[in-house]
């Protein structure tokens, strides 16, 4: 019988006690692994934000601060100017459209009212005029109390000169023309079905629909719908991660400009800088190149600071909790093994009396501890795979509460991308606010992270088991005669 | 050859100093079968533990084949116990969750004997001590006291030691098995030149040894012993 076989046998000598130790260890290891998974997920998210959104600058027409703003629309020439600025890697123009259900619009016109959008059609991205078009689609979001209140407050007088009473209204659908496969915030689109639009710089009769919008209208990939009587085919479906974001559709930039009959006009420009280090200088250069009276350049990174800071605190908390849980597991091993060594002093004495070297006895106890840890790790990994998502969500949501309590950025309805949403959430700047970012962190127990966590657990367990193993060296063989 | 020189072992018990082994000296030629008799608590087991390097003397020395145990470092003492000593303890001291054959294999494993060789020798030794073959793989805690005693004797013989120290080796055995064990130990000393020192209350066993010592109040005196030939003839 080898040392390993003997260690396995010893681990099961007292099954009840071993079971209890494994259960306690499993909780500690499961917690440690869950924290590691949360930590890795948040770290990945922070890296993703820094890599993608952190280097993004958003250009809006000067004075276009929400629906009350003004200014002149951006142009294709300005996009070319922006692209020539040093350290700018890409410039993506967008053109925002607002769609209303054709039948509903006709009914409202017949009733002599005009359901004005934000600012009576004067609002929209950057405060510039947003073209309202008709569509065969129906909005996927119910207006709700906030949506009705918002729109009722913006109603204008009808042809008879009297103010119409507040009524239930439907929300508009956001349609955005995009020059690349990114959403209106510059983030890559998550296409869940079908494909993208191919060449985003040429006119196309294809469109990408938000999942909820497609579901509401019973559309699938290959289905058709109309905008201003022009037929579009659904090329793909995307998931923006939010109800508001999924009540939207994307067409190519030229298609949107054609629909609006405003060729070359842009609502916003999404400018990507080549690295985080160059963001500040590029922003200054871009502002100078476009002119402060023509365009406002905002830095996505600034808007993200609160969110990233919150994520960083979650990362730190999870790291501390991981270390604490790991330390607890090590302490449990240490105490259990010290107890076992004390309990088996005589047996250790016997082994020494018949010639076992100290290293063999020490190794036997370390292996015995590792057998218990291995069992605890299996159960702990199962616990972590089931609980890590919930634990990470709980950690993140508790932190995002603090974050969203202090909104930053352009926190007025509208901003660069938003129309008044049914949910009434402020679309705080081009990134939709910290809370939205935080909720998109996905913690999944990947085999790599679990393996790394278990390796750390084993490392700590070896340290925890070494102390009692070294204690065995101090036990003298005369212990064998104890009680004789 | 074992030389015991002025061996003293003292213990503190409160204010008192106990001397279970007090200035003990004797020599044993290789291949001698010797016995130590004495009352309970007379220090027999303490003397055995000093000879087997389980304990260190307060003063004095044990010299085995010209090598002093007093000057040996712990690592060498472990090697000495593994290679040169076979213990049979009064309470067997077997590992309870291992089988009989695994217990016998343990000293050989520590000595680096290959698995197949140690398994074969362990079975052979268990047969020598007359343990039923079906009990070879039975866990120790499922064997009777007498069976455990036999396993303990087999374990002591595992590495073919030069010196076997046995504390009441026949104490838990029936008369017939006891006779067999005495015969086995006797043949080991005679045929394999193994020195055997037995602590016993068993007069019959003591009478069959080459030399007989009595330990009384820490002091060792040698009693005249019958020759084995004489003992065997009646």
Coordinates of N, CA and C in Angstrom, one line a residue, chain A residues 180-394:
Chain A
X180 N -21.1 51.9 -39.2 CA -20.3 50.6 -38.9 C -21.2 49.8 -38.0
X181 N -20.8 48.6 -37.8 CA -21.6 47.7 -37.0 C -21.5 47.9 -35.5
X182 N -21.9 49.1 -35.1 CA -21.8 49.5 -33.7 C -23.2 50.2 -33.4
X183 N -23.5 50.2 -32.1 CA -24.7 50.9 -31.7 C -24.5 52.4 -31.6
X184 N -25.5 53.1 -31.2 CA -25.4 54.5 -31.2 C -24.4 55.0 -30.1
X185 N -23.9 54.1 -29.3 CA -22.9 54.5 -28.3 C -21.5 54.1 -28.7
X186 N -21.4 53.5 -29.8 CA -20.1 53.0 -30.3 C -19.7 51.6 -29.9
X187 N -20.6 51.0 -29.2 CA -20.4 49.6 -28.7 C -20.8 48.6 -29.8
X188 N -20.0 47.6 -30.0 CA -20.3 46.6 -31.1 C -21.6 46.0 -30.8
X189 N -22.4 45.8 -31.9 CA -23.7 45.3 -31.8 C -23.7 43.8 -31.5
X190 N -24.6 43.3 -30.6 CA -24.6 41.9 -30.3 C -25.7 41.3 -31.2
X191 N -25.3 40.7 -32.3 CA -26.3 40.1 -33.2 C -26.6 38.7 -32.7
X192 N -27.9 38.5 -32.4 CA -28.3 37.2 -31.9 C -28.8 36.2 -33.0
X193 N -29.3 36.8 -34.0 CA -29.8 35.9 -35.2 C -29.5 36.7 -36.5
X194 N -29.3 35.9 -37.5 CA -29.1 36.5 -38.8 C -27.7 37.1 -38.9
X195 N -27.6 38.1 -39.7 CA -26.2 38.7 -40.0 C -26.3 40.2 -39.9
X196 N -25.2 40.8 -40.0 CA -25.1 42.3 -40.1 C -25.6 42.8 -41.4
X197 N -25.3 44.1 -41.6 CA -25.8 44.8 -42.8 C -24.7 44.8 -43.9
X198 N -23.6 44.2 -43.7 CA -22.6 44.2 -44.7 C -21.9 45.5 -44.8
X199 N -22.0 46.2 -45.9 CA -21.4 47.5 -46.1 C -22.3 48.6 -45.6
X200 N -21.8 49.2 -44.5 CA -22.6 50.2 -43.8 C -22.5 51.6 -44.4
X201 N -21.7 51.7 -45.4 CA -21.5 53.0 -46.0 C -22.2 53.2 -47.4
X202 N -23.1 52.2 -47.7 CA -23.9 52.3 -48.9 C -25.3 52.0 -48.5
X203 N -26.2 52.5 -49.4 CA -27.6 52.3 -49.1 C -28.0 50.8 -49.2
X204 N -28.9 50.5 -48.4 CA -29.3 49.1 -48.4 C -30.8 49.0 -47.9
X205 N -31.5 47.9 -48.4 CA -32.9 47.8 -48.0 C -32.9 46.8 -46.8
X206 N -31.8 46.5 -46.1 CA -31.8 45.6 -45.0 C -31.8 46.4 -43.7
X207 N -32.2 45.8 -42.7 CA -32.2 46.4 -41.3 C -32.0 45.4 -40.2
X208 N -31.5 45.9 -39.1 CA -31.3 45.1 -37.9 C -32.3 45.5 -36.9
X209 N -33.1 44.6 -36.3 CA -34.1 44.9 -35.4 C -33.8 44.4 -34.0
X210 N -34.2 45.2 -33.0 CA -34.0 44.8 -31.6 C -35.0 43.6 -31.4
X211 N -34.5 42.7 -30.5 CA -35.3 41.4 -30.3 C -36.7 41.7 -29.9
X212 N -36.9 42.6 -29.0 CA -38.3 42.8 -28.5 C -39.2 43.5 -29.6
X213 N -38.5 44.4 -30.3 CA -39.3 45.0 -31.4 C -39.7 44.0 -32.5
X214 N -38.8 43.1 -32.8 CA -39.1 42.0 -33.8 C -40.2 41.1 -33.2
X215 N -40.1 40.8 -31.9 CA -41.1 39.9 -31.3 C -42.5 40.5 -31.3
X216 N -42.5 41.8 -30.9 CA -43.8 42.5 -30.9 C -44.5 42.5 -32.2
X217 N -43.7 42.6 -33.3 CA -44.3 42.7 -34.6 C -44.3 41.4 -35.4
X218 N -43.9 40.3 -34.7 CA -43.9 39.0 -35.3 C -43.0 38.9 -36.4
X219 N -41.8 39.5 -36.3 CA -40.9 39.5 -37.4 C -39.7 38.6 -37.1
X220 N -39.2 37.9 -38.2 CA -38.0 37.1 -38.0 C -37.0 37.5 -39.1
X221 N -35.9 36.9 -39.1 CA -34.9 37.2 -40.1 C -35.5 36.8 -41.5
X222 N -35.5 37.8 -42.4 CA -36.1 37.6 -43.7 C -37.4 38.2 -43.9
X223 N -38.1 38.6 -42.7 CA -39.4 39.3 -42.8 C -39.2 40.7 -43.3
X224 N -40.3 41.3 -43.7 CA -40.2 42.7 -44.2 C -41.1 43.6 -43.5
X225 N -40.7 44.9 -43.5 CA -41.6 46.0 -42.9 C -41.3 47.2 -43.7
X226 N -42.0 48.3 -43.4 CA -41.8 49.5 -44.2 C -41.5 50.7 -43.3
X227 N -40.7 51.6 -43.9 CA -40.5 52.9 -43.3 C -40.8 53.9 -44.5
X228 N -41.8 54.8 -44.2 CA -42.2 55.7 -45.2 C -42.5 55.0 -46.6
X229 N -43.1 53.9 -46.5 CA -43.5 53.1 -47.6 C -42.4 52.4 -48.4
X230 N -41.2 52.6 -47.8 CA -40.1 51.8 -48.4 C -39.9 50.5 -47.7
X231 N -39.8 49.4 -48.4 CA -39.7 48.1 -47.8 C -38.3 47.7 -47.4
X232 N -38.2 47.3 -46.1 CA -36.9 46.8 -45.6 C -37.0 45.4 -45.2
X233 N -35.9 44.6 -45.4 CA -35.9 43.2 -45.0 C -35.1 43.1 -43.7
X234 N -35.6 42.3 -42.8 CA -34.9 42.1 -41.5 C -33.7 41.1 -41.8
X235 N -32.4 41.7 -41.7 CA -31.2 40.9 -42.0 C -30.7 40.2 -40.7
X236 N -31.0 40.8 -39.6 CA -30.6 40.2 -38.3 C -31.3 40.8 -37.1
X237 N -31.2 40.1 -36.0 CA -31.7 40.6 -34.7 C -30.6 40.9 -33.8
X238 N -30.7 42.0 -33.0 CA -29.7 42.3 -32.0 C -30.3 42.4 -30.6
X239 N -29.4 42.2 -29.6 CA -29.8 42.4 -28.3 C -29.0 43.5 -27.6
X240 N -29.6 44.6 -27.3 CA -28.9 45.7 -26.7 C -28.8 45.6 -25.2
X241 N -29.5 44.6 -24.7 CA -29.4 44.4 -23.2 C -30.4 45.2 -22.4
X242 N -31.1 46.1 -23.0 CA -32.1 46.9 -22.3 C -33.4 46.9 -23.1
X243 N -34.5 47.1 -22.4 CA -35.8 47.2 -23.0 C -35.8 48.4 -24.0
X244 N -35.3 49.5 -23.6 CA -35.3 50.7 -24.4 C -34.4 50.4 -25.7
X245 N -33.3 49.8 -25.5 CA -32.4 49.6 -26.6 C -32.9 48.6 -27.6
X246 N -33.7 47.7 -27.1 CA -34.3 46.7 -28.0 C -35.5 47.1 -28.8
X247 N -36.0 48.3 -28.4 CA -37.2 48.9 -29.2 C -36.6 49.8 -30.2
X248 N -35.6 49.3 -31.0 CA -34.9 50.1 -31.9 C -34.6 49.3 -33.1
X249 N -34.2 50.0 -34.2 CA -33.7 49.3 -35.4 C -32.5 50.1 -35.9
X250 N -31.7 49.4 -36.7 CA -30.5 50.0 -37.4 C -30.6 49.8 -38.9
X251 N -30.3 50.9 -39.6 CA -30.1 50.7 -41.1 C -28.8 51.3 -41.4
X252 N -28.3 51.2 -42.6 CA -27.0 51.8 -42.9 C -27.2 53.3 -42.9
X253 N -26.1 54.0 -42.7 CA -26.1 55.5 -42.6 C -26.7 56.1 -43.9
X254 N -26.3 55.7 -45.1 CA -26.9 56.4 -46.2 C -28.4 56.1 -46.3
X255 N -28.8 54.9 -45.9 CA -30.3 54.6 -46.0 C -31.0 55.6 -45.1
X256 N -30.5 55.8 -43.9 CA -31.2 56.7 -42.9 C -31.2 58.2 -43.5
X257 N -30.1 58.6 -44.1 CA -30.0 59.9 -44.6 C -31.0 60.1 -45.8
X258 N -31.1 59.0 -46.6 CA -32.0 59.1 -47.7 C -33.5 59.2 -47.2
X259 N -33.8 58.3 -46.2 CA -35.1 58.3 -45.6 C -35.5 59.7 -45.0
X260 N -34.5 60.3 -44.4 CA -34.7 61.7 -43.8 C -34.6 62.8 -44.9
X261 N -34.2 62.4 -46.1 CA -34.0 63.4 -47.1 C -33.0 64.4 -46.7
X262 N -32.0 64.0 -45.9 CA -30.9 64.9 -45.5 C -29.6 64.2 -45.7
X263 N -29.2 64.1 -47.0 CA -27.9 63.4 -47.3 C -26.7 64.2 -46.7
X264 N -25.8 63.4 -46.2 CA -24.6 64.0 -45.6 C -24.8 64.5 -44.2
X265 N -26.0 64.6 -43.7 CA -26.2 65.1 -42.4 C -26.0 64.0 -41.3
X266 N -25.4 64.4 -40.2 CA -25.2 63.4 -39.2 C -25.8 63.9 -37.9
X267 N -26.2 62.9 -37.1 CA -26.7 63.3 -35.7 C -25.5 63.4 -34.7
X268 N -24.7 62.3 -34.8 CA -23.5 62.3 -33.9 C -22.4 61.6 -34.7
X269 N -21.2 61.8 -34.1 CA -20.0 61.1 -34.6 C -19.4 60.3 -33.5
X270 N -19.1 59.1 -33.7 CA -18.4 58.3 -32.7 C -17.0 58.2 -33.1
X271 N -16.1 58.8 -32.3 CA -14.7 58.9 -32.7 C -13.9 57.9 -31.8
X272 N -13.2 57.0 -32.4 CA -12.4 56.1 -31.6 C -10.9 56.5 -31.7
X273 N -10.3 56.7 -30.5 CA -8.9 57.1 -30.4 C -8.1 55.8 -30.3
X274 N -6.8 55.9 -30.8 CA -6.0 54.6 -30.9 C -5.6 54.0 -29.5
X275 N -5.5 54.9 -28.5 CA -5.2 54.3 -27.2 C -5.7 55.2 -26.1
X276 N -5.8 54.7 -24.9 CA -6.3 55.4 -23.7 C -5.4 56.6 -23.4
X277 N -4.1 56.5 -23.6 CA -3.2 57.5 -23.3 C -3.4 58.8 -24.2
X278 N -3.9 58.6 -25.4 CA -4.1 59.7 -26.4 C -5.5 60.3 -26.3
X279 N -6.3 59.8 -25.5 CA -7.7 60.3 -25.5 C -7.8 61.8 -25.2
X280 N -7.1 62.2 -24.1 CA -7.2 63.6 -23.8 C -6.7 64.5 -24.9
X281 N -5.5 64.2 -25.4 CA -4.9 65.0 -26.4 C -5.8 65.0 -27.7
X282 N -6.3 63.8 -28.1 CA -7.2 63.7 -29.2 C -8.5 64.5 -29.1
X283 N -9.0 64.5 -27.8 CA -10.2 65.3 -27.6 C -10.0 66.8 -27.8
X284 N -8.8 67.3 -27.3 CA -8.5 68.7 -27.4 C -8.3 69.0 -28.9
X285 N -7.6 68.2 -29.6 CA -7.3 68.4 -31.0 C -8.6 68.4 -31.9
X286 N -9.4 67.4 -31.5 CA -10.7 67.3 -32.2 C -11.6 68.5 -32.0
X287 N -11.6 68.9 -30.8 CA -12.5 70.1 -30.5 C -12.0 71.3 -31.3
X288 N -10.6 71.4 -31.3 CA -10.0 72.6 -32.0 C -10.3 72.5 -33.5
X289 N -10.2 71.3 -34.1 CA -10.4 71.0 -35.5 C -11.8 71.3 -35.9
X290 N -12.8 70.9 -35.1 CA -14.2 71.1 -35.4 C -14.7 72.5 -35.1
X291 N -14.1 73.1 -34.1 CA -14.6 74.4 -33.6 C -15.5 74.3 -32.5
X292 N -15.3 75.1 -31.5 CA -16.2 75.0 -30.3 C -17.6 75.5 -30.6
X293 N -17.8 76.3 -31.6 CA -19.1 76.8 -31.9 C -19.8 75.8 -32.9
X294 N -19.2 74.8 -33.3 CA -19.8 73.9 -34.3 C -20.1 72.5 -33.6
X295 N -19.2 72.1 -32.7 CA -19.4 70.7 -32.2 C -19.0 70.7 -30.7
X296 N -19.6 69.8 -30.0 CA -19.2 69.5 -28.6 C -18.6 68.1 -28.6
X297 N -17.4 68.0 -28.1 CA -16.8 66.7 -28.0 C -16.8 66.2 -26.5
X298 N -17.4 65.1 -26.3 CA -17.5 64.6 -24.9 C -16.7 63.3 -24.9
X299 N -16.2 63.0 -23.7 CA -15.3 61.9 -23.6 C -16.0 60.8 -22.8
X300 N -16.2 59.7 -23.5 CA -16.9 58.5 -23.0 C -16.3 58.1 -21.7
X301 N -15.0 58.2 -21.6 CA -14.3 57.7 -20.4 C -14.7 58.4 -19.2
X302 N -15.0 59.7 -19.3 CA -15.4 60.5 -18.2 C -16.7 60.0 -17.7
X303 N -17.6 59.7 -18.6 CA -18.9 59.2 -18.2 C -18.8 57.9 -17.5
X304 N -17.8 57.2 -17.9 CA -17.6 55.8 -17.3 C -16.9 55.8 -16.0
X305 N -16.4 56.9 -15.6 CA -15.5 56.9 -14.4 C -16.2 56.3 -13.2
X306 N -17.5 56.8 -13.0 CA -18.2 56.3 -11.8 C -18.5 54.8 -11.9
X307 N -18.9 54.4 -13.2 CA -19.2 53.0 -13.3 C -17.9 52.1 -13.1
X308 N -16.8 52.5 -13.7 CA -15.6 51.8 -13.6 C -15.1 51.8 -12.2
X309 N -15.2 52.9 -11.5 CA -14.8 53.0 -10.1 C -15.7 52.1 -9.3
X310 N -16.9 52.0 -9.6 CA -17.8 51.1 -8.9 C -17.4 49.6 -9.1
X311 N -17.1 49.4 -10.4 CA -16.7 48.0 -10.8 C -15.4 47.7 -10.1
X312 N -14.5 48.7 -10.0 CA -13.2 48.5 -9.4 C -13.4 48.1 -7.9
X313 N -14.4 48.8 -7.3 CA -14.6 48.5 -5.8 C -15.2 47.1 -5.7
X314 N -16.0 46.7 -6.6 CA -16.5 45.3 -6.6 C -15.4 44.3 -6.8
X315 N -14.5 44.7 -7.7 CA -13.3 43.8 -7.9 C -12.4 43.7 -6.7
X316 N -12.3 44.8 -6.0 CA -11.4 44.8 -4.8 C -12.1 44.0 -3.7
X317 N -13.4 44.2 -3.6 CA -14.2 43.5 -2.5 C -14.1 42.0 -2.8
X318 N -14.3 41.6 -4.1 CA -14.3 40.2 -4.4 C -12.9 39.6 -4.2
X319 N -11.9 40.4 -4.5 CA -10.5 39.9 -4.3 C -10.2 39.7 -2.8
X320 N -10.7 40.6 -2.0 CA -10.5 40.5 -0.5 C -11.2 39.3 0.0
X321 N -12.5 39.2 -0.5 CA -13.3 38.0 0.0 C -12.7 36.7 -0.5
X322 N -12.2 36.7 -1.7 CA -11.5 35.5 -2.2 C -10.3 35.1 -1.3
X323 N -9.5 36.1 -1.0 CA -8.4 35.8 -0.1 C -8.8 35.4 1.3
X324 N -9.9 36.0 1.8 CA -10.4 35.7 3.1 C -10.9 34.3 3.1
X325 N -11.7 33.9 2.1 CA -12.3 32.6 2.0 C -11.2 31.5 1.8
X326 N -10.2 31.9 1.1 CA -9.0 31.0 0.9 C -8.3 30.8 2.2
X327 N -8.1 31.9 2.9 CA -7.4 31.8 4.2 C -8.2 31.0 5.2
X328 N -9.6 31.1 5.1 CA -10.4 30.3 6.0 C -10.3 28.8 5.7
X329 N -10.2 28.5 4.4 CA -10.1 27.1 4.0 C -8.7 26.6 4.5
X330 N -7.7 27.4 4.4 CA -6.4 27.0 4.9 C -6.4 26.8 6.4
X331 N -7.1 27.7 7.1 CA -7.2 27.6 8.5 C -7.9 26.4 8.9
X332 N -9.0 26.1 8.2 CA -9.7 24.8 8.5 C -8.8 23.6 8.4
X333 N -8.1 23.6 7.3 CA -7.2 22.5 7.0 C -6.1 22.4 8.2
X334 N -5.6 23.6 8.5 CA -4.6 23.6 9.6 C -5.1 23.0 10.9
X335 N -6.3 23.5 11.3 CA -6.8 23.1 12.6 C -7.2 21.6 12.5
X336 N -7.8 21.2 11.4 CA -8.2 19.8 11.4 C -7.0 18.9 11.4
X337 N -5.9 19.3 10.7 CA -4.7 18.4 10.6 C -4.0 18.5 12.0
X338 N -4.0 19.6 12.6 CA -3.4 19.7 14.0 C -4.1 18.7 14.9
X339 N -5.5 18.7 14.8 CA -6.3 17.8 15.6 C -5.9 16.4 15.3
X340 N -5.8 16.1 14.0 CA -5.5 14.7 13.6 C -4.2 14.2 14.1
X341 N -3.2 15.2 14.0 CA -1.8 14.8 14.4 C -1.8 14.5 15.9
X342 N -2.5 15.4 16.7 CA -2.6 15.2 18.2 C -3.3 13.9 18.5
X343 N -4.4 13.6 17.7 CA -5.2 12.4 18.0 C -4.4 11.1 17.6
X344 N -3.5 11.3 16.6 CA -2.8 10.1 16.2 C -1.3 10.1 16.5
X345 N -1.0 10.7 17.7 CA 0.4 10.7 18.1 C 1.0 9.3 18.3
X346 N 0.2 8.4 18.8 CA 0.7 7.1 19.1 C 0.9 6.4 17.8
X347 N 0.0 6.5 16.8 CA 0.2 5.9 15.5 C 1.4 6.4 14.8
X348 N 1.7 7.7 15.0 CA 2.9 8.3 14.4 C 4.1 7.7 15.1
X349 N 4.0 7.5 16.4 CA 5.1 6.9 17.1 C 5.3 5.5 16.6
X350 N 4.3 4.7 16.3 CA 4.4 3.4 15.8 C 5.2 3.4 14.5
X351 N 4.7 4.3 13.6 CA 5.4 4.4 12.3 C 6.8 4.7 12.5
X352 N 7.1 5.6 13.4 CA 8.6 6.0 13.6 C 9.3 4.8 14.2
X353 N 8.6 4.1 15.1 CA 9.3 2.9 15.8 C 9.6 1.8 14.8
X354 N 8.8 1.7 13.7 CA 9.2 0.7 12.7 C 9.9 1.2 11.5
X355 N 10.4 2.4 11.7 CA 11.4 3.0 10.8 C 10.9 3.9 9.7
X356 N 9.7 4.5 9.9 CA 9.3 5.5 8.9 C 10.0 6.8 9.1
X357 N 10.6 7.3 8.0 CA 11.3 8.6 8.1 C 10.2 9.7 8.3
X358 N 10.7 10.8 8.9 CA 9.8 11.9 9.1 C 9.1 12.4 7.8
X359 N 9.9 12.4 6.7 CA 9.3 13.0 5.5 C 8.1 12.1 5.0
X360 N 8.3 10.8 5.2 CA 7.2 9.9 4.7 C 5.9 10.2 5.6
X361 N 6.1 10.3 6.9 CA 4.9 10.6 7.7 C 4.3 11.9 7.4
X362 N 5.2 12.9 7.2 CA 4.7 14.3 6.9 C 4.0 14.3 5.6
X363 N 4.5 13.6 4.6 CA 3.9 13.5 3.3 C 2.5 12.8 3.4
X364 N 2.5 11.8 4.2 CA 1.2 11.1 4.4 C 0.1 12.0 4.9
X365 N 0.5 12.9 5.8 CA -0.5 13.8 6.4 C -0.9 14.9 5.4
X366 N 0.1 15.4 4.6 CA -0.2 16.4 3.6 C -1.1 15.8 2.6
X367 N -0.8 14.6 2.1 CA -1.7 14.0 1.1 C -3.1 13.7 1.7
X368 N -3.1 13.4 2.9 CA -4.4 13.1 3.6 C -5.2 14.4 3.6
X369 N -4.6 15.6 3.8 CA -5.2 16.9 3.8 C -5.7 17.2 2.4
X370 N -4.9 16.9 1.4 CA -5.2 17.2 0.0 C -6.4 16.3 -0.5
X371 N -6.5 15.1 0.0 CA -7.6 14.3 -0.3 C -8.9 14.9 0.1
X372 N -8.9 15.4 1.4 CA -10.1 16.1 1.9 C -10.3 17.4 1.1
X373 N -9.3 18.1 0.8 CA -9.4 19.4 0.0 C -10.0 19.1 -1.4
X374 N -9.5 18.0 -2.0 CA -10.0 17.6 -3.3 C -11.5 17.4 -3.3
X375 N -11.9 16.7 -2.2 CA -13.4 16.4 -2.1 C -14.1 17.7 -1.9
X376 N -13.5 18.6 -1.0 CA -14.1 19.9 -0.8 C -14.2 20.7 -2.0
X377 N -13.1 20.6 -2.8 CA -13.0 21.4 -4.1 C -14.1 21.0 -5.1
X378 N -14.3 19.7 -5.2 CA -15.3 19.2 -6.1 C -16.7 19.8 -5.8
X379 N -17.0 19.7 -4.5 CA -18.3 20.2 -4.0 C -18.3 21.7 -4.1
X380 N -17.2 22.3 -3.7 CA -17.1 23.8 -3.8 C -17.2 24.3 -5.2
X381 N -16.6 23.6 -6.2 CA -16.7 24.0 -7.6 C -18.2 24.0 -8.0
X382 N -18.8 22.9 -7.6 CA -20.3 22.8 -8.0 C -21.1 24.0 -7.3
X383 N -20.8 24.3 -6.1 CA -21.4 25.4 -5.4 C -21.1 26.7 -6.1
X384 N -19.9 26.9 -6.5 CA -19.5 28.1 -7.2 C -20.1 28.2 -8.5
X385 N -20.2 27.1 -9.3 CA -20.8 27.2 -10.6 C -22.3 27.6 -10.5
X386 N -22.9 27.2 -9.4 CA -24.3 27.5 -9.3 C -24.5 28.9 -8.7
X387 N -23.6 29.2 -7.7 CA -23.9 30.5 -7.0 C -23.1 31.7 -7.4
X388 N -22.1 31.5 -8.2 CA -21.2 32.6 -8.5 C -21.9 33.7 -9.2
X389 N -22.8 33.4 -10.1 CA -23.6 34.4 -10.8 C -24.4 35.3 -9.9
X390 N -25.1 34.6 -9.0 CA -26.0 35.3 -8.0 C -25.1 36.2 -7.1
X391 N -24.0 35.6 -6.6 CA -23.2 36.3 -5.7 C -22.6 37.6 -6.4
X392 N -22.1 37.4 -7.6 CA -21.6 38.5 -8.4 C -22.6 39.6 -8.6
X393 N -23.9 39.1 -9.0 CA -24.9 40.1 -9.2 C -25.3 40.9 -7.9
X394 N -25.3 40.1 -6.8 CA -25.6 40.8 -5.5 C -24.5 41.8 -5.2

